[in-house]
């Protein structure tokens, strides 16, 4: 049976082969124990746990780091790790698009800048192809986007999504339209990422931000609908302790408990 250091080193060698040496060099003079915490605990105890595969875990990590908005160096590292985990460059950009709904356009632009440099360092050929988001050559009409948004929302969030829309009717009906037409109709309806990975990204982003318990619960229930198990959802939230801190993970687990109960009710 491997100990946690062996598991951590094995994962590092798979995702980021040069990282252990870089950590030792960068931290030896000021925090010599930190590399051990990263390798033994973060990689060896958390990221090596059974459950979500490594591409799911990297999806969550990229979404969380982007949503936090204060860790561009670590985001770059994990974008490179995501490529080694089997995510395509286009999938990584799609994770950024999905996370943008929760962290904003500015954070998406910053993350795209980080991704561009990480792709270049990894030898990814740019420009990337665009996703064919609609059949034919004509731009979808507002009615098309609304219809598609309603369909995507019904397939994943249904009751919870409708409750959000209804709650906005008396104060900001346009916001309800933005959620349906843009968030669901233009972003969540895209097909490069599987529904599973989209919901994992949304769970990670809302958990990492730490201020979005209602939205986190909506997307935990949506994740269950698209086939993510309760166990895998809990694993993604445990992972947030490494990137967003233990309080954020604890709060997210409390939200998950409520969401699971509501899904069974």
mmCIF file of N, CA and C in Angstrom, residues 157-164:
data_model
loop_
_atom_site.group_PDB
_atom_site.id
_atom_site.type_symbol
_atom_site.label_atom_id
_atom_site.label_comp_id
_atom_site.label_asym_id
_atom_site.label_seq_id
_atom_site.Cartn_x
_atom_site.Cartn_y
_atom_site.Cartn_z
ATOM 1 N N UNK A 157 -31.971 21.993 -14.228
ATOM 2 C CA UNK A 157 -32.332 22.709 -13.001
ATOM 3 C C UNK A 157 -33.831 22.825 -12.786
ATOM 4 N N UNK A 158 -34.604 22.683 -13.804
ATOM 5 C CA UNK A 158 -36.069 22.700 -13.818
ATOM 6 C C UNK A 158 -36.690 23.499 -12.682
ATOM 7 N N UNK A 159 -37.137 22.818 -11.591
ATOM 8 C CA UNK A 159 -37.869 23.500 -10.522
ATOM 9 C C UNK A 159 -37.057 24.633 -9.904
ATOM 10 N N UNK A 160 -35.784 24.356 -9.586
ATOM 11 C CA UNK A 160 -34.947 25.374 -8.950
ATOM 12 C C UNK A 160 -34.710 26.541 -9.889
ATOM 13 N N UNK A 161 -34.482 26.248 -11.173
ATOM 14 C CA UNK A 161 -34.281 27.316 -12.139
ATOM 15 C C UNK A 161 -35.511 28.180 -12.289
ATOM 16 N N UNK A 162 -36.660 27.538 -12.375
ATOM 17 C CA UNK A 162 -37.910 28.299 -12.491
ATOM 18 C C UNK A 162 -38.174 29.146 -11.255
ATOM 19 N N UNK A 163 -37.783 28.638 -10.082
ATOM 20 C CA UNK A 163 -37.967 29.411 -8.851
ATOM 21 C C UNK A 163 -37.143 30.690 -8.889
ATOM 22 N N UNK A 164 -35.919 30.598 -9.419
ATOM 23 C CA UNK A 164 -35.071 31.789 -9.548
ATOM 24 C C UNK A 164 -35.712 32.790 -10.503
#
